PDB file of C-alpha atoms in Angstrom:
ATOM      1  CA  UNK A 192     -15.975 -12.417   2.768  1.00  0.00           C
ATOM      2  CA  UNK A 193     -13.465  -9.985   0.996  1.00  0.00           C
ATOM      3  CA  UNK A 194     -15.303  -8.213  -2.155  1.00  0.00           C
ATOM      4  CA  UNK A 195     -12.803  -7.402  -5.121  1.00  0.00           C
ATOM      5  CA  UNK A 196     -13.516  -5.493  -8.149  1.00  0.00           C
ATOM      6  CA  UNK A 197     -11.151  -6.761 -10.867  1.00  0.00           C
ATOM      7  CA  UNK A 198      -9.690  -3.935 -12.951  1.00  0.00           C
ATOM      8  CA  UNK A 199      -7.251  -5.270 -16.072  1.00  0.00           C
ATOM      9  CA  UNK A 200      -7.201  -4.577 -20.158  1.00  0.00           C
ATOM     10  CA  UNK A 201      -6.834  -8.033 -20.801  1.00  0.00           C
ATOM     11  CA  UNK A 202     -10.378 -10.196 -20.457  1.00  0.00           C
ATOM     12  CA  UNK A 203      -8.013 -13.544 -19.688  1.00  0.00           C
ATOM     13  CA  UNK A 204      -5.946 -11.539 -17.013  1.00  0.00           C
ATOM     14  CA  UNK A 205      -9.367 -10.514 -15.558  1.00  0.00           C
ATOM     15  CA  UNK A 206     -10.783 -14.298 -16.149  1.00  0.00           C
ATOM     16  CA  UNK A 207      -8.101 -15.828 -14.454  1.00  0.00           C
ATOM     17  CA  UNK A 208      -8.036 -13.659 -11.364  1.00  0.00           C
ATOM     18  CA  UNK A 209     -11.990 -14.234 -11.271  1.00  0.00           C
ATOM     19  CA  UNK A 210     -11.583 -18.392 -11.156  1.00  0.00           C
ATOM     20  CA  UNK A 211      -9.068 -17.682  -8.460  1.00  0.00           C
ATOM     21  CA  UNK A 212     -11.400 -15.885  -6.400  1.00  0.00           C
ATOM     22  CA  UNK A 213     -14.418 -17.737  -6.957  1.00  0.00           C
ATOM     23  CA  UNK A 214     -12.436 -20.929  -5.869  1.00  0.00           C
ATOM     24  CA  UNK A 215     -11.782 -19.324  -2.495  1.00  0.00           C
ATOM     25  CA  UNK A 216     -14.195 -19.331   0.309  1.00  0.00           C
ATOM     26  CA  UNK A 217     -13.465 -15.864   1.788  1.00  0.00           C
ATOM     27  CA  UNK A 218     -12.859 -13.702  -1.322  1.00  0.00           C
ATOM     28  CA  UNK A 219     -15.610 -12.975  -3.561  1.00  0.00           C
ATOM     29  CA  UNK A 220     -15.354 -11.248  -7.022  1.00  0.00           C
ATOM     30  CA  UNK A 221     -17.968  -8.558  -7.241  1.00  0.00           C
ATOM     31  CA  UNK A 222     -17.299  -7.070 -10.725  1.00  0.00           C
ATOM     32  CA  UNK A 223     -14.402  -6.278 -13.572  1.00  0.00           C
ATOM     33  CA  UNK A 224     -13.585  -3.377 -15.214  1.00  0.00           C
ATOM     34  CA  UNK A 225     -11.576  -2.837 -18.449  1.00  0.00           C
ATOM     35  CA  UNK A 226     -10.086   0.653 -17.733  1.00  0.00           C
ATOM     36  CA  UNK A 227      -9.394   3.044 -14.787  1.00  0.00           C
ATOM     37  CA  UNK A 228     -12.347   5.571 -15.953  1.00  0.00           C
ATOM     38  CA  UNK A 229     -14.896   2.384 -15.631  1.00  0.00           C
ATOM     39  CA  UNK A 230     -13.301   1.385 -12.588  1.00  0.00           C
ATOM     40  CA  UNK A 231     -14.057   4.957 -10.810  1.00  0.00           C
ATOM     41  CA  UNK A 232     -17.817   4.258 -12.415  1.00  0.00           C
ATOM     42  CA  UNK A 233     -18.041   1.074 -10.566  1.00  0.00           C
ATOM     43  CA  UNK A 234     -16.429   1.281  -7.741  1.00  0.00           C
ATOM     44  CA  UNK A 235     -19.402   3.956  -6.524  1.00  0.00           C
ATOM     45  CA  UNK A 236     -22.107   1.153  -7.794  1.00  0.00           C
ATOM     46  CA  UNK A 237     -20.450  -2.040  -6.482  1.00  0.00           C
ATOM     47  CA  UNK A 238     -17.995  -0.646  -3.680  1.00  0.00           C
ATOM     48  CA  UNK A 239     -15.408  -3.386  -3.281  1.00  0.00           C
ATOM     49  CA  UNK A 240     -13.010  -3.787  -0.190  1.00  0.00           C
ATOM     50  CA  UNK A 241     -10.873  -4.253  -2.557  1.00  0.00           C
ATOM     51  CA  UNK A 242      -9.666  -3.285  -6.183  1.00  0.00           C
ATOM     52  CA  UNK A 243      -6.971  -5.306  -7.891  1.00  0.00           C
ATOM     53  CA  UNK A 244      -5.560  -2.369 -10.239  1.00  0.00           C
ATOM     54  CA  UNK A 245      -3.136  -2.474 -13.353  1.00  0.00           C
ATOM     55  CA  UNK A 246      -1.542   0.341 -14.380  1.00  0.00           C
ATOM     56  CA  UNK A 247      -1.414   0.239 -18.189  1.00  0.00           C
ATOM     57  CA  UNK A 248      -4.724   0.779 -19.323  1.00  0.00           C
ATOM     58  CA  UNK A 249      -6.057   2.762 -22.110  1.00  0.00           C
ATOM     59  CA  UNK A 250      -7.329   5.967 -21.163  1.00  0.00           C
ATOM     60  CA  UNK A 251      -7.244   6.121 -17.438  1.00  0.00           C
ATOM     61  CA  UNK A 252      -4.476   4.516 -16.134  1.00  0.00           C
ATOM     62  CA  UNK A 253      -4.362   2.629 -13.065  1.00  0.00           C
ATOM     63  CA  UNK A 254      -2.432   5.393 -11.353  1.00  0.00           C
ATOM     64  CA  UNK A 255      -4.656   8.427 -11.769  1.00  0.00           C
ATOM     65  CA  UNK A 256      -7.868   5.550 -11.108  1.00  0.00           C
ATOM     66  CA  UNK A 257      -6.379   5.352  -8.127  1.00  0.00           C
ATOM     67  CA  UNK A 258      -5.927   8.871  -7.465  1.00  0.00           C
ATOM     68  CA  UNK A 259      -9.745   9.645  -8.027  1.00  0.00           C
ATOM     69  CA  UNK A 260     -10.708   6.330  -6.208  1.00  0.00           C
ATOM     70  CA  UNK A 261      -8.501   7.865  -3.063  1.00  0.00           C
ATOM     71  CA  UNK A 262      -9.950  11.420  -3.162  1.00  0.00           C
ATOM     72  CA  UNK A 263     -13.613  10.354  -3.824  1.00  0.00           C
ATOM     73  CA  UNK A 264     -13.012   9.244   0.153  1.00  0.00           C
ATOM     74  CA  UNK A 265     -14.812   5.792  -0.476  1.00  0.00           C
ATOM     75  CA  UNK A 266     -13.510   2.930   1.527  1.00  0.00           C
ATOM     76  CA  UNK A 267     -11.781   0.632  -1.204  1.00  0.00           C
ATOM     77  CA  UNK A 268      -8.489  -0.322  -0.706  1.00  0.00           C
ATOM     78  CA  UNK A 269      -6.395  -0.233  -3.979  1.00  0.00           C
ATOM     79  CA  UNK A 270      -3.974  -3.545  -4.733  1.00  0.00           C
ATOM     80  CA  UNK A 271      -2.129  -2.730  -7.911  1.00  0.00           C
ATOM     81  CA  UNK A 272      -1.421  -5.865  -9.733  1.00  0.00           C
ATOM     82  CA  UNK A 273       0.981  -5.060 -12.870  1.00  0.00           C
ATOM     83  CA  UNK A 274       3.561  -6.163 -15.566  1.00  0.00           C
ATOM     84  CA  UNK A 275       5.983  -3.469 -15.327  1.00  0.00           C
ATOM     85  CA  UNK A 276       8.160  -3.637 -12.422  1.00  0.00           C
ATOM     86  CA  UNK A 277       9.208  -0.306 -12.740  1.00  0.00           C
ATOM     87  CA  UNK A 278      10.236   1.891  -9.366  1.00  0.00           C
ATOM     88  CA  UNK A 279       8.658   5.357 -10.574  1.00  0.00           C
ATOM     89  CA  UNK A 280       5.021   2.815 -11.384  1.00  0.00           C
ATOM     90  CA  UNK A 281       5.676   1.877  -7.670  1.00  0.00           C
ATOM     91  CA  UNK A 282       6.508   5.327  -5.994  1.00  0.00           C
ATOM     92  CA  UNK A 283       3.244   7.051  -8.009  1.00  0.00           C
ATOM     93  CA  UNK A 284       1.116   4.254  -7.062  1.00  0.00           C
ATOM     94  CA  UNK A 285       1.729   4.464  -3.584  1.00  0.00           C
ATOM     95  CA  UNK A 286       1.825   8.106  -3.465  1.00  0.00           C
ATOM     96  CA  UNK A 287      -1.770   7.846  -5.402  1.00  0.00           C
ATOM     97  CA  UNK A 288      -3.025   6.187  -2.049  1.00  0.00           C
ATOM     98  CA  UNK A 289      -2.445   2.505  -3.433  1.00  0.00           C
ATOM     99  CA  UNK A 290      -2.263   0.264  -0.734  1.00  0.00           C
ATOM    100  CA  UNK A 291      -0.148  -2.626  -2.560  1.00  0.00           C
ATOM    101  CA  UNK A 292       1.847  -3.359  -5.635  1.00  0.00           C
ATOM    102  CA  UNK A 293       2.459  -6.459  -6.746  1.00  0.00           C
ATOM    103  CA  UNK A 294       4.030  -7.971 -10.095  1.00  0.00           C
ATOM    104  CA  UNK A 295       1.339 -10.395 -12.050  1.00  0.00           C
ATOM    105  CA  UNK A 296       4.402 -13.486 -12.097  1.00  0.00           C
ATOM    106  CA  UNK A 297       3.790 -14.015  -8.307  1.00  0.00           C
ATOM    107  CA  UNK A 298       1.628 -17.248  -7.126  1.00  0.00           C
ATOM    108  CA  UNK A 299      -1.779 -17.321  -7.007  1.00  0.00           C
ATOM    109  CA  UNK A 300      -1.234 -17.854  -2.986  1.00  0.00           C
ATOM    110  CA  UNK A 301       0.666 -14.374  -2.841  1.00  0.00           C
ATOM    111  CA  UNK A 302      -2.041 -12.809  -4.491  1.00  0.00           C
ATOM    112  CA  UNK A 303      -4.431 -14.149  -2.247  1.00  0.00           C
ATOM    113  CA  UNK A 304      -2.762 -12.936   0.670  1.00  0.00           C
ATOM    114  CA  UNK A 305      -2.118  -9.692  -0.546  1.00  0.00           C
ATOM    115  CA  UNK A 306      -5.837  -9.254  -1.123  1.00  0.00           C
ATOM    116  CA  UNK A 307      -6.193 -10.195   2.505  1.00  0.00           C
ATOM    117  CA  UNK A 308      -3.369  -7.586   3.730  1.00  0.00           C
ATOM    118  CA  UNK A 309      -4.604  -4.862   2.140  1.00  0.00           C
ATOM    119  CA  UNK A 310      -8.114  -5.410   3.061  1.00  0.00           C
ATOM    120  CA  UNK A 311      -7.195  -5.455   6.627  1.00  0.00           C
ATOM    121  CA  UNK A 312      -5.388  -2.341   6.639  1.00  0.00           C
ATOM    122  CA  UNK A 313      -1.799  -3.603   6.344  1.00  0.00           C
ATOM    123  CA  UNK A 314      -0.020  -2.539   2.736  1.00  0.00           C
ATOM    124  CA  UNK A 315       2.175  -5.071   0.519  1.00  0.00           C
ATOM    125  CA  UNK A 316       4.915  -4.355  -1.773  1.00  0.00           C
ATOM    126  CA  UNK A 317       6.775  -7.071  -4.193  1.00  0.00           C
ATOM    127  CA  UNK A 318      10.008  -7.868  -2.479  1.00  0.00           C
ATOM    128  CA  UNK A 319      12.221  -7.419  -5.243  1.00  0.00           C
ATOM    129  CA  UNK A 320      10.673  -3.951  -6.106  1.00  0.00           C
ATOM    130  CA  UNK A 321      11.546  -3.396  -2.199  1.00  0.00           C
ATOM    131  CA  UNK A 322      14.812  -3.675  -3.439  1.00  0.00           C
ATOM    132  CA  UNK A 323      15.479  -2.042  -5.798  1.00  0.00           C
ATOM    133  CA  UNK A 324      13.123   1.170  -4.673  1.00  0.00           C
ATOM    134  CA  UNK A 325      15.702   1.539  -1.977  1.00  0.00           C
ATOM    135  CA  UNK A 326      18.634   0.881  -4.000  1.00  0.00           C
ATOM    136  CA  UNK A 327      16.899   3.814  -6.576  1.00  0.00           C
ATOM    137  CA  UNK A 328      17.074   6.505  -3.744  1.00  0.00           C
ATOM    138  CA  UNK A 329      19.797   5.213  -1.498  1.00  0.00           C
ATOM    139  CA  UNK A 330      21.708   8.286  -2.600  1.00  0.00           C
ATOM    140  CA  UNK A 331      18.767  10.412  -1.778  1.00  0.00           C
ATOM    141  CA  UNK A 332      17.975   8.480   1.226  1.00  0.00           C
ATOM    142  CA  UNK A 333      21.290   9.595   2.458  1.00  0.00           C
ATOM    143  CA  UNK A 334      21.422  12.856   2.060  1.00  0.00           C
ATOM    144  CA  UNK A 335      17.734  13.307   3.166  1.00  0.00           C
ATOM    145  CA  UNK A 336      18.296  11.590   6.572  1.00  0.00           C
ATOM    146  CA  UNK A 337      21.586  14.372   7.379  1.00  0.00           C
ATOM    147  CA  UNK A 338      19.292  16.984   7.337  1.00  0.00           C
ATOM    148  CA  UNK A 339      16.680  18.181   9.605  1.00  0.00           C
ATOM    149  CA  UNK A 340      13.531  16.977  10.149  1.00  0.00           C
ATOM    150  CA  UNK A 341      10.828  18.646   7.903  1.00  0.00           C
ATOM    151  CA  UNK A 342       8.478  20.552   9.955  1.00  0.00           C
ATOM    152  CA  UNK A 343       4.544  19.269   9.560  1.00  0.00           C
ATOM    153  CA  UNK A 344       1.854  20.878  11.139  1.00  0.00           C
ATOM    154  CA  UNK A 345       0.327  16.714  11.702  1.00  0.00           C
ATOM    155  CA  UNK A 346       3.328  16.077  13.630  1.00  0.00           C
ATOM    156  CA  UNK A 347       1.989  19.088  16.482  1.00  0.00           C
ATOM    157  CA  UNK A 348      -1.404  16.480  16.898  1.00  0.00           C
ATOM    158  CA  UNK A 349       1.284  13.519  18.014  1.00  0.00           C
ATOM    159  CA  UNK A 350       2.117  12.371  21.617  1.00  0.00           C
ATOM    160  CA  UNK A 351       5.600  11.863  22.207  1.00  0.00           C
ATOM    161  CA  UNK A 352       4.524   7.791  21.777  1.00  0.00           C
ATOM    162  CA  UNK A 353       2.618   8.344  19.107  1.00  0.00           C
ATOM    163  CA  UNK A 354       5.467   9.613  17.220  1.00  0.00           C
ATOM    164  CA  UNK A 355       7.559   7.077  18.534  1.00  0.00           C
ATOM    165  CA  UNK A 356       5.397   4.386  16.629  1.00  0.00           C
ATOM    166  CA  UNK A 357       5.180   6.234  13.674  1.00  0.00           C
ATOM    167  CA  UNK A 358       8.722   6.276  13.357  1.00  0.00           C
ATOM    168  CA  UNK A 359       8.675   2.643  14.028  1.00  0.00           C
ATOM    169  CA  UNK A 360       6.192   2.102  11.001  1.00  0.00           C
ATOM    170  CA  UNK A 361       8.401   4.057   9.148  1.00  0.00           C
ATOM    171  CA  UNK A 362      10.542   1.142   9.683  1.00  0.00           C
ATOM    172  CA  UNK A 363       8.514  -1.526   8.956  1.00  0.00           C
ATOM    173  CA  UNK A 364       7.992  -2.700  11.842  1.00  0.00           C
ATOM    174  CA  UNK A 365       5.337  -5.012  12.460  1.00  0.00           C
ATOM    175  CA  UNK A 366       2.522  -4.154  15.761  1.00  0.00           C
ATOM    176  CA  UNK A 367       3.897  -7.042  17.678  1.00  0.00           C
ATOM    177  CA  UNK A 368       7.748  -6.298  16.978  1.00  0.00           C
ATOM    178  CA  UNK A 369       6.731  -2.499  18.112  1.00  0.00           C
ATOM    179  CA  UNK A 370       4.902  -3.904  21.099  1.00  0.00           C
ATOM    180  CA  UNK A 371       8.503  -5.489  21.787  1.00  0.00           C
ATOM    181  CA  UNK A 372      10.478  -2.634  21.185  1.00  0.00           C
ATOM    182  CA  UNK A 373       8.410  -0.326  23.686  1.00  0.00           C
ATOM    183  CA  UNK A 374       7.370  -2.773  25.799  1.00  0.00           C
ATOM    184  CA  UNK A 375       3.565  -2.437  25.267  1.00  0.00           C
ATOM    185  CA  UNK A 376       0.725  -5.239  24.054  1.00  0.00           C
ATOM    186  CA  UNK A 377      -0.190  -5.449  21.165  1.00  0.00           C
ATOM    187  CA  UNK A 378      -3.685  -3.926  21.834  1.00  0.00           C
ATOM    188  CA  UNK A 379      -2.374  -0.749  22.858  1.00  0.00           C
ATOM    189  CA  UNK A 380       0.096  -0.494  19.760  1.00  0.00           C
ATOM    190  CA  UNK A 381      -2.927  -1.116  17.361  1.00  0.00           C
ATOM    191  CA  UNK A 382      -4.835   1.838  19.657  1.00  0.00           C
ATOM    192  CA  UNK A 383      -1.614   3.970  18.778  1.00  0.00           C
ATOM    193  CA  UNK A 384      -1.259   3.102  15.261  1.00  0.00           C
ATOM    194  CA  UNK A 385      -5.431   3.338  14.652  1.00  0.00           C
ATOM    195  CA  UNK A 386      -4.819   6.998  16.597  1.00  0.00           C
ATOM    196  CA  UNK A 387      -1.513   7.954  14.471  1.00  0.00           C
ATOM    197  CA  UNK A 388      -3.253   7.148  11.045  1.00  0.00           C
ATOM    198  CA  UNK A 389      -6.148   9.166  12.113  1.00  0.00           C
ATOM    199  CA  UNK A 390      -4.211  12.627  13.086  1.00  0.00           C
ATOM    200  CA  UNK A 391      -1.980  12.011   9.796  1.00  0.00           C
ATOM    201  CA  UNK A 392      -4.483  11.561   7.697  1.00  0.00           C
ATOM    202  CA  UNK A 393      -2.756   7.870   6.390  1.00  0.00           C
ATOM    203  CA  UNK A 394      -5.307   5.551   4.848  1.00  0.00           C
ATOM    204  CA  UNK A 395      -2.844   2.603   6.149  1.00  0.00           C
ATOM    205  CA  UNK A 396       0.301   1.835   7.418  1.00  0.00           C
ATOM    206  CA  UNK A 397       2.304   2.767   3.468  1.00  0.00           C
ATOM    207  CA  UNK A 398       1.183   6.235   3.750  1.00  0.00           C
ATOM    208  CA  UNK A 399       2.611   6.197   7.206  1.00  0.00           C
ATOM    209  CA  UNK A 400       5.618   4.951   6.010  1.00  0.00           C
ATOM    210  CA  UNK A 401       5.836   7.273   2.912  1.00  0.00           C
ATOM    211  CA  UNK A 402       5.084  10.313   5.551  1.00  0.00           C
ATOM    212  CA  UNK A 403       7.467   9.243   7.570  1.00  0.00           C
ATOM    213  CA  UNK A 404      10.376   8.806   4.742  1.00  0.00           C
ATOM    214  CA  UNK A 405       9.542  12.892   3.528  1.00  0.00           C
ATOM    215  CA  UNK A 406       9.791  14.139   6.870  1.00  0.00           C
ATOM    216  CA  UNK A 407      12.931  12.419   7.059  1.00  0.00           C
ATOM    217  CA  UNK A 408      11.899  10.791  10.450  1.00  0.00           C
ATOM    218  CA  UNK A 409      13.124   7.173   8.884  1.00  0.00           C
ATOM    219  CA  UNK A 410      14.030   5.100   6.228  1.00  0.00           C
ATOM    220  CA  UNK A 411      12.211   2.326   4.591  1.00  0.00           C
ATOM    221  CA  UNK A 412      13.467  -0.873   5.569  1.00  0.00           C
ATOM    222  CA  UNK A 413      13.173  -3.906   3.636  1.00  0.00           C
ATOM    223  CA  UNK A 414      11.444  -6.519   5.208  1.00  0.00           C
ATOM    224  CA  UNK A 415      12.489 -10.567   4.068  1.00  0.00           C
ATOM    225  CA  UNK A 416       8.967 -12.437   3.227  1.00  0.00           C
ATOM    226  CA  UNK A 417       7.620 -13.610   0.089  1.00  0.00           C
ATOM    227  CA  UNK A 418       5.307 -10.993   0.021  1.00  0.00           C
ATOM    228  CA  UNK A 419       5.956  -7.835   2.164  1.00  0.00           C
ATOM    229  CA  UNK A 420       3.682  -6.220   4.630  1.00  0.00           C
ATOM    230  CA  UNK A 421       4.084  -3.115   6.011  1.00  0.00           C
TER     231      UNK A 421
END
């Protein structure tokens, strides 16, 4: 049973996403909130596997919630579930630790397998936001990937194969089309990808991939499904 704390301004938003849940045998809904500075309150109390997150709240917005929700170390995952599809919401919700952003006009069947994504440690991003975020920076992308590789001190902790399937994350690859590439199961790519996130210091596989894009190993690749995982 997945538990989700519901965080939204609007009480019919928060209603709706509740009957959803409640109608579905392996989610559960184990509280709402009404801004981001009640949703840090509760999250402590009720700690959710996951928190469905908009960003346009009064007060605390969704994106520094989610920033104080990451840093508190707690072991929510963060879905943020918006309105605005707006690439620099996207980029500072992932970068805030979020594990997912999703626009609120997908299907209720989208939304119910995002939930399940992010609570098993993949990430999900709105395909057409996929887009465009790479059509945003392709300029930047460019230029970025001519130039050395920034030097990390977390790269030094890597095996030669563990950097390997970082780099492969970085392209959004899934475990079993790394397994493929490298010729490996699938067990021992989850072993290396458990083992990569650990020495990076990645929550899941988007801060992988967002490491991986600043250090210039990769690029982000867009990945065709109605709902991207990562």
């Amino acid at each position: 049973m997945i538990s989700v704390l519901v965080v939204d301004a609007q009480p019919l938003q928060r209603l709706g996403v509740r009957m959803l849940l409640e109608s579905t045998p392996d989610t559960e809904i184990v509280g709402e909130a009404e801004n981001g500075a009640e949703a840090v309150r509760r999250i402590t109390e009720l700690r959710p596997d996951v928190v469905l997150m908009d960003i346009r709240m009064p007060g605390v917005d969704g994106i520094e919630a989610t920033r104080r929700i990451v840093a508190a170390g707690g072991r929510s995952r963060i879905l943020v579930l918006t309105t605005f599809d707006v690439e620099r919401y996207a980029f500072a919700a992932l970068r805030a630790g979020a594990s997912g952003f999703l626009l609120k006009d997908i299907r209720p069947e989208e939304l119910l397998a995002g939930i399940r994504a992010v609570a098993a440690g993949d990430a999900v991003i709105a395909p057409a936001l996929t887009r465009r975020l790479l059509d945003a920076f392709a300029d930047r992308l460019d230029d970025d990937l001519g130039r050395p590789v920034r030097q990390d001190p977390r790269l030094n902790f890597l095996t030669d194969r563990e950097r390997e399937v970082l780099v492969a994350i970085g392209h959004g690859l899934t475990n079993g089309e790394i397994a493929r590439r490298f010729t490996l199961s699938e067990s021992t790519v989850k072993t290396h990808v458990g083992r990569v996130l650990a020495k990076i210091g990645a929550r899941d596989r988007i801060q992988a991939v967002i490491l991986a894009y600043d250090l210039r190993l990769t690029r982000p690749v867009q990945r065709p499904s109605s709902v991207e995982r990562v």
